[in-house]
Structures are given as structure tokens and as C-alpha cells.
């Protein structure tokens, strides 16, 4: 049997992590785990329950009562909270603008990291997020850190929103992304930071296929070692 490895893809908002992670996972027949969706699912639930994003104890309580599950859907994924589909709801701006505050709590992270590690224990996995290479899977064989200029990332989100019929302003998106990057990189617990042994890929002027090709090459060298 071919050996299986763990692949960690980290980076700031809209760098292309989930797009390339899904493609790579499909090609390898590995599990894909979108850890950002888990933080978003908790944020969604906190908003529904009127739990303050500053109330760590309540957030942890809410999380312990929550089943977060994924279901494959035509190359993408559906996300469920306690059986309710929240795939689109967790991408809306109320959740996006509150998620960094929720994810800054150490006890919230502890619980979600435990769940993420349990998913990774099932076998070959491609996991994307902010702290996968540094905290969730520190022994991952492949660690990628994807970056792109904030202008390019805002442009990508803008086009994505347009294609879904969601009206947005490029300038607002740019501000929101920059603000989230700042909060994610400056929190005390597991901030967004490149792992020492991660390969940094600047995707600003690369297509999705070009990024995937570079990652394929890195994976191949690990699989044939
Ligand atoms: O897709 P996008 O880049 O907008 O973000 P995401 O991956 O869905 O993550 C949403 C938020 O969850 C991030 O801005 C972080 O605050 C948090 N997050 C985290 O703290 N650690 C992770 N491993 C993944 C996400
Ligand atoms: O997961 P993350 O927030 O890092 O980004 P994403 O959701 O995978 O990508 C954000 C958008 O950028 C998507 O609409 C992708 O199709 C697009 N993208 C791109 O245009 N060029 C790339 N090299 C990577 C992603």
C-alpha cells in the first residue's frame, strides 16, 4: 500500500488555501479538512444563541454541545451544525467579521484542535487553516504557507462574491481582509505564522493550476522518499 502523509496548508484570508487543498485531497483520495469552517460554525452558533464573542466560557460550553460535520458535495463540501446545513450562512459577513474574536480564545482553540487532530488520525489528510503546521499537525510531512498581496486577495473574494450574486465593495473587502489578517497574526494563542519548515508560496500572480502544480511537486518528493 502506498504510504499516506499529512499535508498542512496555512496562510492569510483568501490566499487560495481551501481551493487548492480540495483539489490536492481529491487527487490523492485524502480527507479534506477545512478548519476555518469549524471556527466559523462556532461563530455562527454564538450569533444564533446571542452569546458574546468575548465570553470564552460560554463559547466553550456551546462548542461542547455542538456536532460539526462535513459532507462531500460535487468537489466541494457541505457544512452542518447539529444536523442543520450552514454552508452558506457561515460565509456571510456577520460571521466573517466576528470569527477572529471567537478564534482568539485559548480554550476554544484547545477543543477545536483536539477535534481536528482526531480527523487527521483517520489517515491521509489535507488540512487548511492558520495554525495547522505550527500547532495542529506539527509533524505534517508537507507544510505549505500560501500568501498573496492583500489587493489580489480582495480581488479574488470580490469576483467570488460576484459569481454568487453577492454584492460587495472591493474597498470594504480589502479592509475586512486586512483587519482579519492583523487580528489572526497578533493573537496570543497560535497566531498565524509560517512554520519554520513550511514552504512559502506567493500566489499573487499564479493561477490555481500553477499553485496546485507546485504543491504536487513538493508532495511527490515526500511520497517517493
Ligand atoms: O476562508 P477564509 O480565509 O476567509 O477564512 P477561514 O479559513 O474560513 O477562517 C476563518 C477564521 O477562522 C480566520 O480568520 C481565523 O480567525 C480562524 N481560524 C483560525 O484561527 N485557525 C484556523 N486553523 C482556521 C481558521
Ligand atoms: O481558503 P482561502 O480563504 O485561503 O481562499 P479560497 O477560498 O481558496 O480562494 C479565494 C478565491 O480566490 C476563490 O474564488 C479562488 O477561486 C480564487 N483563487 C484564485 O483566483 N487564484 C488562486 N491562485 C487561488 C485562488
Coordinates of N, CA and C and ligand atoms in Angstrom, one line a residue:
X1 N 0.8 -1.2 0.0 CA 0.0 0.0 0.0 C 0.9 1.3 0.0
X2 N 0.5 2.3 -0.8 CA 1.3 3.5 -0.8 C 1.2 4.2 0.5
X3 N 2.3 4.8 0.9 CA 2.2 5.5 2.2 C 1.3 6.7 2.2
X4 N 0.7 7.0 3.3 CA -0.1 8.3 3.3 C 0.6 9.3 4.2
X5 N 0.4 10.6 3.9 CA 1.1 11.6 4.6 C 0.0 12.7 5.1
X6 N 0.5 13.6 5.9 CA -0.3 14.7 6.3 C 0.2 16.0 5.7
X7 N -0.8 16.7 5.1 CA -0.4 18.0 4.4 C -1.1 19.1 5.1
X8 N -0.3 20.1 5.5 CA -0.8 21.3 6.2 C -0.7 22.5 5.3
X9 N -1.8 23.2 5.1 CA -1.8 24.4 4.2 C -2.3 25.6 5.0
X10 N -1.4 26.5 5.3 CA -1.8 27.7 6.1 C -1.6 29.0 5.3
X11 N -2.1 30.0 5.9 CA -1.9 31.3 5.2 C -3.1 32.3 5.5
X12 N -3.0 33.5 5.1 CA -4.0 34.5 5.4 C -5.3 34.3 4.6
X13 N -6.3 35.1 4.9 CA -7.6 35.0 4.2 C -7.5 35.2 2.7
X14 N -8.2 34.3 2.0 CA -8.3 34.4 0.6 C -7.0 34.2 -0.2
X15 N -6.0 33.4 0.4 CA -4.8 33.2 -0.3 C -5.0 32.0 -1.3
X16 N -6.1 31.3 -1.2 CA -6.4 30.2 -2.1 C -6.2 28.9 -1.4
X17 N -6.1 28.8 -0.1 CA -5.9 27.6 0.7 C -6.9 26.5 0.4
X18 N -8.2 26.9 0.6 CA -9.2 25.8 0.5 C -9.4 25.3 -0.9
X19 N -9.2 26.2 -1.9 CA -9.4 25.9 -3.3 C -8.3 24.8 -3.7
X20 N -7.1 25.1 -3.3 CA -6.0 24.1 -3.7 C -6.0 22.9 -2.8
X21 N -6.4 23.1 -1.6 CA -6.4 21.9 -0.6 C -7.5 20.9 -1.1
X22 N -8.6 21.4 -1.6 CA -9.7 20.4 -2.1 C -9.2 19.7 -3.3
X23 N -8.5 20.4 -4.2 CA -8.0 19.7 -5.4 C -7.0 18.6 -5.1
X24 N -6.1 19.0 -4.2 CA -5.0 18.1 -3.9 C -5.6 16.9 -3.1
X25 N -6.5 17.1 -2.2 CA -7.1 16.0 -1.4 C -7.8 15.0 -2.4
X26 N -8.5 15.6 -3.3 CA -9.3 14.8 -4.3 C -8.3 13.9 -5.1
X27 N -7.3 14.5 -5.6 CA -6.3 13.8 -6.4 C -5.7 12.6 -5.6
X28 N -5.4 12.9 -4.3 CA -4.7 11.8 -3.5 C -5.7 10.9 -2.9
X29 N -7.0 11.2 -2.9 CA -8.0 10.4 -2.3 C -7.9 10.5 -0.7
X30 N -7.5 11.7 -0.3 CA -7.3 12.0 1.1 C -8.6 12.7 1.7
X31 N -8.6 12.8 3.0 CA -9.7 13.6 3.7 C -9.3 15.0 3.5
X32 N -10.3 15.9 3.3 CA -10.0 17.4 3.3 C -10.7 17.9 4.5
X33 N -9.9 18.7 5.3 CA -10.5 19.3 6.5 C -10.3 20.8 6.5
X34 N -11.4 21.5 6.4 CA -11.5 23.0 6.4 C -11.6 23.5 7.9
X35 N -10.5 23.8 8.5 CA -10.6 24.1 10.0 C -11.3 25.5 10.1
X36 N -11.1 26.4 9.2 CA -11.8 27.7 9.2 C -13.3 27.5 9.3
X37 N -13.8 26.5 8.6 CA -15.3 26.3 8.7 C -15.7 25.9 10.1
X38 N -14.8 25.3 10.9 CA -15.2 24.9 12.3 C -15.2 26.2 13.1
X39 N -14.3 27.1 13.0 CA -14.3 28.3 13.8 C -15.5 29.2 13.3
X40 N -15.8 29.1 12.0 CA -17.0 29.9 11.5 C -18.3 29.2 12.0
X41 N -18.3 27.9 12.1 CA -19.6 27.2 12.6 C -19.8 27.6 14.1
X42 N -18.8 27.7 14.9 CA -19.0 28.1 16.3 C -19.5 29.6 16.3
X43 N -18.9 30.4 15.5 CA -19.2 31.8 15.5 C -20.7 32.0 15.1
X44 N -21.1 31.2 14.1 CA -22.5 31.2 13.6 C -23.4 30.9 14.8
X45 N -23.1 29.8 15.5 CA -23.9 29.3 16.6 C -24.0 30.3 17.7
X46 N -22.8 31.0 18.0 CA -22.8 32.0 19.0 C -23.7 33.2 18.7
X47 N -23.7 33.6 17.4 CA -24.6 34.7 17.0 C -26.1 34.2 17.1
X48 N -26.4 33.0 16.7 CA -27.8 32.5 16.9 C -28.2 32.5 18.3
X49 N -27.3 32.1 19.2 CA -27.6 32.0 20.6 C -27.4 33.3 21.4
X50 N -27.0 34.3 20.7 CA -26.7 35.6 21.3 C -25.6 35.5 22.4
X51 N -24.7 34.6 22.2 CA -23.5 34.5 23.1 C -22.5 35.5 22.7
X52 N -22.0 36.3 23.6 CA -21.0 37.3 23.3 C -19.7 36.7 22.8
X53 N -19.0 37.2 21.8 CA -17.8 36.6 21.3 C -16.6 36.8 22.2
X54 N -16.9 37.6 23.3 CA -15.8 37.8 24.3 C -16.0 36.8 25.5
X55 N -17.1 36.0 25.5 CA -17.4 35.1 26.6 C -16.8 33.7 26.4
X56 N -15.6 33.6 26.7 CA -14.9 32.3 26.4 C -15.6 31.1 27.0
X57 N -16.0 31.2 28.3 CA -16.6 30.1 29.0 C -17.9 29.6 28.2
X58 N -18.7 30.6 27.9 CA -20.0 30.3 27.2 C -19.7 29.7 25.8
X59 N -18.7 30.2 25.2 CA -18.4 29.7 23.8 C -17.9 28.3 23.9
X60 N -17.1 27.9 24.9 CA -16.6 26.6 25.0 C -17.8 25.7 25.4
X61 N -18.7 26.1 26.2 CA -19.9 25.3 26.5 C -20.7 25.0 25.3
X62 N -20.9 26.1 24.5 CA -21.7 26.0 23.2 C -21.0 24.9 22.3
X63 N -19.7 25.1 22.2 CA -18.9 24.2 21.4 C -19.1 22.7 21.8
X64 N -19.0 22.5 23.1 CA -19.1 21.1 23.6 C -20.4 20.5 23.3
X65 N -21.5 21.3 23.1 CA -22.8 20.8 22.7 C -23.0 20.7 21.2
X66 N -22.0 21.1 20.5 CA -22.1 21.2 19.0 C -21.5 20.0 18.3
X67 N -22.2 19.4 17.3 CA -21.7 18.5 16.4 C -21.4 19.2 15.1
X68 N -20.2 19.3 14.7 CA -19.9 20.0 13.4 C -19.5 18.9 12.4
X69 N -20.2 18.8 11.3 CA -19.9 17.7 10.4 C -19.9 18.2 8.9
X70 N -19.2 17.4 8.1 CA -19.0 17.8 6.7 C -19.5 16.7 5.8
X71 N -20.0 17.1 4.6 CA -20.5 16.1 3.7 C -19.9 16.5 2.3
X72 N -19.3 15.6 1.6 CA -18.8 16.0 0.2 C -20.0 16.4 -0.7
X73 N -19.7 17.4 -1.5 CA -20.7 17.9 -2.5 C -20.1 18.4 -3.7
X74 N -20.1 17.6 -4.8 CA -19.6 17.9 -6.1 C -18.2 18.7 -6.0
X75 N -17.2 18.1 -5.5 CA -15.9 18.7 -5.4 C -15.8 19.7 -4.3
X76 N -16.9 20.0 -3.7 CA -16.9 21.0 -2.6 C -17.4 20.2 -1.3
X77 N -17.9 21.0 -0.3 CA -18.3 20.4 0.9 C -19.5 21.1 1.5
X78 N -20.4 20.4 2.1 CA -21.5 21.0 2.8 C -21.1 21.0 4.3
X79 N -21.5 22.0 5.1 CA -21.1 22.0 6.5 C -22.4 22.0 7.3
X80 N -22.4 21.2 8.4 CA -23.6 21.1 9.2 C -23.3 21.4 10.7
X81 N -24.2 22.0 11.4 CA -24.1 22.2 12.8 C -25.3 21.5 13.4
X82 N -25.1 20.5 14.2 CA -26.2 19.7 14.8 C -27.2 19.3 13.8
X83 N -26.8 18.9 12.6 CA -27.7 18.5 11.6 C -28.2 19.6 10.7
X84 N -28.1 20.8 11.0 CA -28.6 21.9 10.2 C -27.5 22.4 9.2
X85 N -27.9 22.5 8.0 CA -26.9 22.9 7.0 C -26.6 24.4 7.1
X86 N -25.3 24.7 7.3 CA -24.9 26.1 7.5 C -23.8 26.6 6.4
X87 N -23.7 25.8 5.4 CA -22.6 26.0 4.4 C -22.5 27.5 3.9
X88 N -23.7 28.1 3.5 CA -23.7 29.4 3.0 C -23.7 30.4 4.2
X89 N -24.4 30.1 5.2 CA -24.6 31.0 6.4 C -23.3 31.4 7.0
X90 N -22.4 30.4 7.1 CA -21.1 30.7 7.8 C -20.1 31.5 7.0
X91 N -20.5 31.8 5.7 CA -19.6 32.7 4.9 C -20.1 34.1 4.9
X92 N -21.3 34.4 5.5 CA -21.8 35.7 5.4 C -21.0 36.7 6.3
X93 N -21.2 38.0 6.1 CA -20.2 38.9 6.7 C -20.4 39.1 8.2
X94 N -21.6 38.7 8.8 CA -21.7 38.8 10.2 C -20.8 37.8 10.9
X95 N -20.7 36.6 10.3 CA -19.8 35.6 10.8 C -18.3 36.0 10.5
X96 N -18.1 36.4 9.3 CA -16.7 36.7 8.9 C -16.1 37.8 9.8
X97 N -16.9 38.8 10.1 CA -16.4 39.9 10.9 C -16.2 39.6 12.4
X98 N -16.9 38.5 12.9 CA -16.8 38.1 14.3 C -15.8 36.9 14.5
X99 N -15.5 36.2 13.5 CA -14.8 34.9 13.7 C -13.4 35.1 14.3
X100 N -12.7 36.1 14.0 CA -11.3 36.3 14.6 C -11.4 36.5 16.1
X101 N -12.5 37.1 16.6 CA -12.6 37.3 18.1 C -12.9 36.0 18.7
X102 N -13.7 35.1 18.1 CA -14.0 33.8 18.7 C -12.8 32.9 18.7
X103 N -12.0 33.0 17.6 CA -10.9 32.0 17.4 C -9.7 32.5 18.2
X104 N -9.7 33.6 18.9 CA -8.6 34.1 19.7 C -8.6 33.4 21.1
X105 N -9.7 32.8 21.5 CA -9.7 32.2 22.8 C -9.0 30.9 22.9
X106 N -8.1 30.8 23.9 CA -7.3 29.6 24.0 C -8.1 28.3 24.2
X107 N -9.2 28.4 25.1 CA -9.9 27.2 25.4 C -10.8 26.7 24.2
X108 N -11.2 27.7 23.4 CA -11.9 27.4 22.1 C -11.0 26.6 21.2
X109 N -9.8 27.1 21.1 CA -8.8 26.5 20.2 C -8.4 25.1 20.6
X110 N -8.3 24.9 22.0 CA -7.9 23.6 22.5 C -8.9 22.6 22.1
X111 N -10.2 22.9 22.2 CA -11.3 22.0 21.9 C -11.3 21.7 20.3
X112 N -11.2 22.7 19.5 CA -11.2 22.5 18.1 C -10.0 21.8 17.6
X113 N -8.8 22.1 18.1 CA -7.6 21.4 17.7 C -7.7 20.0 18.0
X114 N -8.3 19.6 19.2 CA -8.5 18.2 19.5 C -9.3 17.5 18.4
X115 N -10.4 18.2 18.0 CA -11.3 17.6 17.0 C -10.6 17.4 15.7
X116 N -9.7 18.5 15.4 CA -9.0 18.4 14.1 C -8.0 17.3 14.1
X117 N -7.3 17.1 15.2 CA -6.3 16.0 15.3 C -7.0 14.7 15.2
X118 N -8.2 14.5 15.7 CA -8.9 13.3 15.6 C -9.3 13.0 14.1
X119 N -9.6 14.0 13.4 CA -9.9 13.8 12.0 C -8.6 13.4 11.3
X120 N -7.5 14.0 11.6 CA -6.2 13.7 10.9 C -5.8 12.3 11.3
X121 N -6.2 11.8 12.4 CA -5.8 10.4 12.8 C -6.4 9.3 11.9
X122 N -7.4 9.7 11.1 CA -8.1 8.7 10.3 C -7.3 8.3 9.1
X123 N -6.2 9.1 8.7 CA -5.4 8.7 7.6 C -4.8 9.9 6.9
X124 N -4.7 9.7 5.5 CA -4.1 10.8 4.7 C -5.0 12.0 4.8
X125 N -4.5 13.1 5.0 CA -5.3 14.3 5.2 C -4.7 15.6 4.6
X126 N -5.5 16.4 4.0 CA -5.1 17.8 3.7 C -5.9 18.7 4.5
X127 N -5.2 19.5 5.4 CA -5.9 20.3 6.3 C -5.5 21.8 6.1
X128 N -6.5 22.7 6.0 CA -6.1 24.1 5.8 C -6.6 25.0 6.9
X129 N -5.8 26.0 7.2 CA -6.2 26.9 8.3 C -5.1 28.0 8.6
X130 N -4.9 28.2 9.9 CA -3.9 29.3 10.2 C -2.7 28.7 11.0
X131 N -3.0 27.6 11.8 CA -2.1 27.0 12.7 C -1.8 25.6 12.5
X132 N -2.1 25.1 11.3 CA -2.0 23.6 11.1 C -0.6 23.2 11.2
X133 N 0.3 23.8 10.5 CA 1.7 23.5 10.5 C 2.4 23.7 11.8
X134 N 1.9 24.7 12.6 CA 2.6 25.1 13.9 C 2.0 24.3 15.1
X135 N 0.6 24.1 15.1 CA 0.0 23.6 16.3 C -0.8 22.3 16.1
X136 N -1.6 22.3 15.0 CA -2.5 21.1 14.9 C -1.7 19.9 14.4
X137 N -0.9 20.0 13.4 CA -0.1 18.9 12.8 C 1.3 19.3 12.7
X138 N 2.0 19.5 13.9 CA 3.4 20.0 13.8 C 4.3 19.0 13.1
X139 N 3.9 17.7 13.0 CA 4.8 16.7 12.4 C 4.3 16.4 10.9
X140 N 3.4 17.2 10.4 CA 3.0 17.0 9.0 C 4.2 16.9 8.0
X141 N 4.1 16.0 7.1 CA 5.3 15.8 6.2 C 5.4 16.9 5.2
X142 N 4.2 17.5 4.8 CA 4.3 18.6 3.9 C 3.6 19.8 4.6
X143 N 4.3 21.0 4.6 CA 3.7 22.2 5.1 C 3.9 23.3 4.1
X144 N 2.7 23.9 3.7 CA 2.7 24.9 2.7 C 2.2 26.2 3.4
X145 N 2.8 27.3 3.1 CA 2.3 28.6 3.6 C 2.0 29.5 2.4
X146 N 0.7 29.7 2.1 CA 0.3 30.4 0.9 C 0.1 31.9 1.3
X147 N 0.7 32.7 0.5 CA 0.5 34.2 0.6 C 0.1 34.8 -0.7
X148 N -0.4 36.0 -0.7 CA -0.7 36.8 -1.9 C -0.9 38.2 -1.4
X149 N -0.8 39.2 -2.2 CA -1.0 40.6 -1.8 C -2.4 40.8 -1.3
X150 N -2.6 41.8 -0.5 CA -4.0 42.0 0.0 C -4.9 42.5 -1.1
X151 N -4.3 43.2 -2.1 CA -5.1 43.7 -3.2 C -5.6 42.5 -4.0
X152 N -4.7 41.6 -4.3 CA -5.1 40.4 -5.1 C -6.1 39.5 -4.3
X153 N -5.9 39.4 -3.0 CA -6.9 38.6 -2.2 C -8.3 39.2 -2.2
X154 N -8.3 40.5 -2.1 CA -9.6 41.2 -2.0 C -10.3 41.0 -3.4
X155 N -9.5 41.1 -4.5 CA -10.0 41.0 -5.8 C -10.6 39.6 -6.0
X156 N -9.9 38.6 -5.5 CA -10.4 37.2 -5.6 C -11.7 37.0 -4.9
X157 N -11.8 37.6 -3.7 CA -13.1 37.5 -2.9 C -14.2 38.2 -3.6
X158 N -13.8 39.4 -4.2 CA -14.8 40.2 -4.9 C -15.4 39.4 -6.1
X159 N -14.5 38.8 -6.9 CA -15.0 38.0 -8.0 C -15.8 36.8 -7.6
X160 N -15.4 36.2 -6.5 CA -16.1 35.0 -6.0 C -17.5 35.5 -5.5
X161 N -17.6 36.6 -4.8 CA -18.9 37.1 -4.4 C -19.8 37.5 -5.6
X162 N -19.2 38.1 -6.6 CA -20.0 38.5 -7.8 C -20.6 37.2 -8.5
X163 N -19.7 36.2 -8.6 CA -20.2 34.9 -9.2 C -21.4 34.3 -8.4
X164 N -21.4 34.6 -7.1 CA -22.5 34.0 -6.3 C -23.7 35.0 -6.2
X165 N -23.5 36.2 -6.9 CA -24.6 37.2 -6.9 C -24.7 38.0 -5.6
X166 N -23.5 38.0 -4.8 CA -23.5 38.7 -3.5 C -22.8 40.1 -3.8
X167 N -23.6 41.2 -3.6 CA -23.0 42.5 -3.9 C -22.0 42.9 -2.8
X168 N -20.8 43.3 -3.2 CA -19.8 43.7 -2.2 C -19.0 44.9 -2.8
X169 N -18.3 45.6 -1.9 CA -17.4 46.6 -2.4 C -15.9 46.1 -2.2
X170 N -15.2 46.4 -3.2 CA -13.8 45.9 -3.2 C -13.0 46.6 -2.1
X171 N -13.3 47.8 -1.9 CA -12.6 48.6 -0.8 C -12.9 48.0 0.6
X172 N -14.2 47.7 0.8 CA -14.6 47.1 2.1 C -14.0 45.8 2.3
X173 N -14.0 45.0 1.2 CA -13.4 43.6 1.3 C -11.9 43.7 1.7
X174 N -11.2 44.7 1.1 CA -9.8 44.9 1.3 C -9.6 45.2 2.8
X175 N -10.4 46.1 3.3 CA -10.3 46.5 4.7 C -10.6 45.3 5.7
X176 N -11.6 44.6 5.3 CA -12.0 43.4 6.2 C -10.9 42.4 6.2
X177 N -10.3 42.1 5.1 CA -9.3 41.1 5.0 C -8.1 41.6 5.8
X178 N -7.7 42.8 5.6 CA -6.5 43.4 6.3 C -6.7 43.3 7.8
X179 N -7.9 43.6 8.2 CA -8.3 43.6 9.7 C -8.2 42.2 10.2
X180 N -8.7 41.3 9.5 CA -8.8 39.9 10.0 C -7.3 39.3 10.0
X181 N -6.5 39.7 9.0 CA -5.1 39.2 9.0 C -4.4 39.7 10.2
X182 N -4.7 41.0 10.5 CA -4.0 41.6 11.7 C -4.4 40.9 13.0
X183 N -5.7 40.7 13.2 CA -6.1 40.0 14.4 C -5.6 38.6 14.5
X184 N -5.7 37.9 13.3 CA -5.2 36.5 13.3 C -3.7 36.4 13.6
X185 N -2.9 37.4 13.1 CA -1.5 37.3 13.3 C -1.0 37.8 14.6
X186 N -1.9 38.6 15.3 CA -1.4 39.2 16.6 C -2.1 38.6 17.8
X187 N -2.9 37.6 17.7 CA -3.5 37.0 18.9 C -2.4 36.3 19.7
X188 N -2.7 36.0 21.0 CA -1.6 35.4 21.8 C -1.5 33.9 21.5
X189 N -2.6 33.2 21.4 CA -2.6 31.8 21.2 C -2.5 31.4 19.7
X190 N -1.5 30.6 19.4 CA -1.4 30.1 18.0 C -1.7 31.2 16.9
X191 N -0.9 32.2 16.9 CA -1.2 33.2 15.8 C -0.8 32.7 14.5
X192 N -1.3 33.4 13.5 CA -1.0 33.0 12.1 C 0.5 33.3 11.9
X193 N 1.3 32.3 11.7 CA 2.7 32.5 11.5 C 3.2 31.3 10.7
X194 N 4.2 31.6 9.8 CA 4.7 30.5 9.0 C 5.6 29.5 9.9
X195 N 5.3 28.2 9.7 CA 6.1 27.2 10.5 C 7.5 27.3 9.9
X196 N 8.5 27.0 10.7 CA 9.9 27.1 10.2 C 10.2 26.2 9.0
X197 N 9.5 25.0 9.1 CA 9.8 24.0 8.0 C 8.7 24.1 6.9
X198 N 8.0 25.2 6.8 CA 7.0 25.3 5.7 C 7.6 25.9 4.5
X199 N 7.0 25.5 3.3 CA 7.4 26.1 2.1 C 6.5 27.3 1.8
X200 N 7.0 28.5 1.6 CA 6.2 29.7 1.3 C 6.0 29.8 -0.2
X201 N 4.7 30.0 -0.5 CA 4.4 30.2 -2.0 C 3.6 31.5 -2.1
X202 N 4.2 32.4 -2.9 CA 3.5 33.6 -3.1 C 2.6 33.4 -4.4
X203 N 1.3 33.4 -4.2 CA 0.4 33.1 -5.3 C -0.2 34.3 -6.0
X204 N 0.4 35.5 -5.7 CA -0.2 36.7 -6.2 C -0.4 36.7 -7.7
X205 N 0.6 36.2 -8.5 CA 0.4 36.2 -9.9 C 0.4 34.7 -10.4
X206 N -0.1 33.8 -9.6 CA -0.2 32.4 -10.0 C -1.6 32.0 -10.2
X207 N -1.9 31.2 -11.2 CA -3.3 30.6 -11.3 C -3.4 29.5 -10.3
X208 N -4.7 29.0 -10.1 CA -4.9 27.9 -9.2 C -4.1 26.7 -9.7
X209 N -4.1 26.4 -11.0 CA -3.4 25.3 -11.5 C -1.9 25.4 -11.3
X210 N -1.4 26.6 -11.4 CA 0.1 26.7 -11.1 C 0.4 26.5 -9.7
X211 N -0.5 26.9 -8.8 CA -0.2 26.7 -7.4 C -0.3 25.2 -7.1
X212 N -1.3 24.5 -7.6 CA -1.5 23.1 -7.4 C -0.3 22.3 -7.9
X213 N 0.2 22.7 -9.1 CA 1.3 22.0 -9.7 C 2.6 22.1 -8.8
X214 N 2.8 23.3 -8.2 CA 3.9 23.4 -7.3 C 3.8 22.5 -6.0
X215 N 2.5 22.5 -5.5 CA 2.3 21.6 -4.3 C 2.4 20.2 -4.7
X216 N 1.9 19.8 -5.9 CA 2.1 18.4 -6.3 C 3.6 18.0 -6.3
X217 N 4.4 18.8 -6.8 CA 5.9 18.5 -6.9 C 6.4 18.3 -5.5
X218 N 6.0 19.2 -4.5 CA 6.5 19.0 -3.1 C 6.0 17.7 -2.5
X219 N 4.8 17.4 -2.8 CA 4.2 16.2 -2.2 C 4.9 14.9 -2.8
X220 N 5.1 15.0 -4.1 CA 5.8 13.9 -4.8 C 7.1 13.5 -4.2
X221 N 7.9 14.5 -3.9 CA 9.2 14.3 -3.3 C 9.1 13.6 -1.9
X222 N 8.0 13.9 -1.2 CA 7.8 13.3 0.1 C 7.3 11.8 0.0
X223 N 6.5 11.6 -1.0 CA 5.9 10.3 -1.2 C 6.9 9.3 -1.7
X224 N 7.9 9.8 -2.5 CA 8.8 8.8 -3.1 C 10.1 8.7 -2.2
X225 N 10.2 9.4 -1.1 CA 11.3 9.4 -0.3 C 11.5 8.0 0.5
Ligands
LIG1 O1 -11.5 31.3 4.1 P1 -11.0 32.5 4.9 O2 -9.6 32.7 4.6 O3 -11.9 33.7 4.8 O4 -11.0 32.1 6.4 P2 -11.3 30.7 7.1 O5 -10.2 29.8 6.7 O6 -12.7 30.3 6.8 O7 -11.1 31.1 8.6 C1 -11.9 32.0 9.3 C2 -11.3 32.4 10.5 O8 -11.1 31.3 11.4 C3 -9.9 33.0 10.4 O9 -9.9 34.4 10.1 C4 -9.3 32.8 11.8 O10 -9.7 33.8 12.7 C5 -10.0 31.5 12.2 N1 -9.1 30.3 12.0 C6 -8.1 30.0 13.0 O11 -8.0 30.8 13.9 N2 -7.4 28.9 12.9 C7 -7.6 28.0 11.9 N3 -6.8 26.9 11.9 C8 -8.5 28.3 10.9 C9 -9.3 29.5 11.0
LIG2 O1 -9.2 29.3 1.6 P1 -8.8 30.7 1.3 O2 -9.5 31.8 2.1 O3 -7.3 30.9 1.5 O4 -9.0 31.1 -0.2 P2 -10.0 30.4 -1.2 O5 -11.4 30.5 -0.7 O6 -9.5 29.0 -1.6 O7 -9.8 31.3 -2.5 C1 -10.4 32.6 -2.6 C2 -10.8 32.8 -4.1 O8 -9.6 33.0 -4.8 C3 -11.5 31.7 -4.8 O9 -12.6 32.2 -5.5 C4 -10.5 31.1 -5.7 O10 -11.1 30.5 -6.9 C5 -9.6 32.2 -6.0 N1 -8.2 31.9 -6.3 C6 -7.6 32.4 -7.4 O11 -8.2 33.2 -8.1 N2 -6.2 32.1 -7.7 C7 -5.5 31.3 -6.9 N3 -4.3 31.1 -7.2 C8 -6.2 30.8 -5.8 C9 -7.5 31.1 -5.5

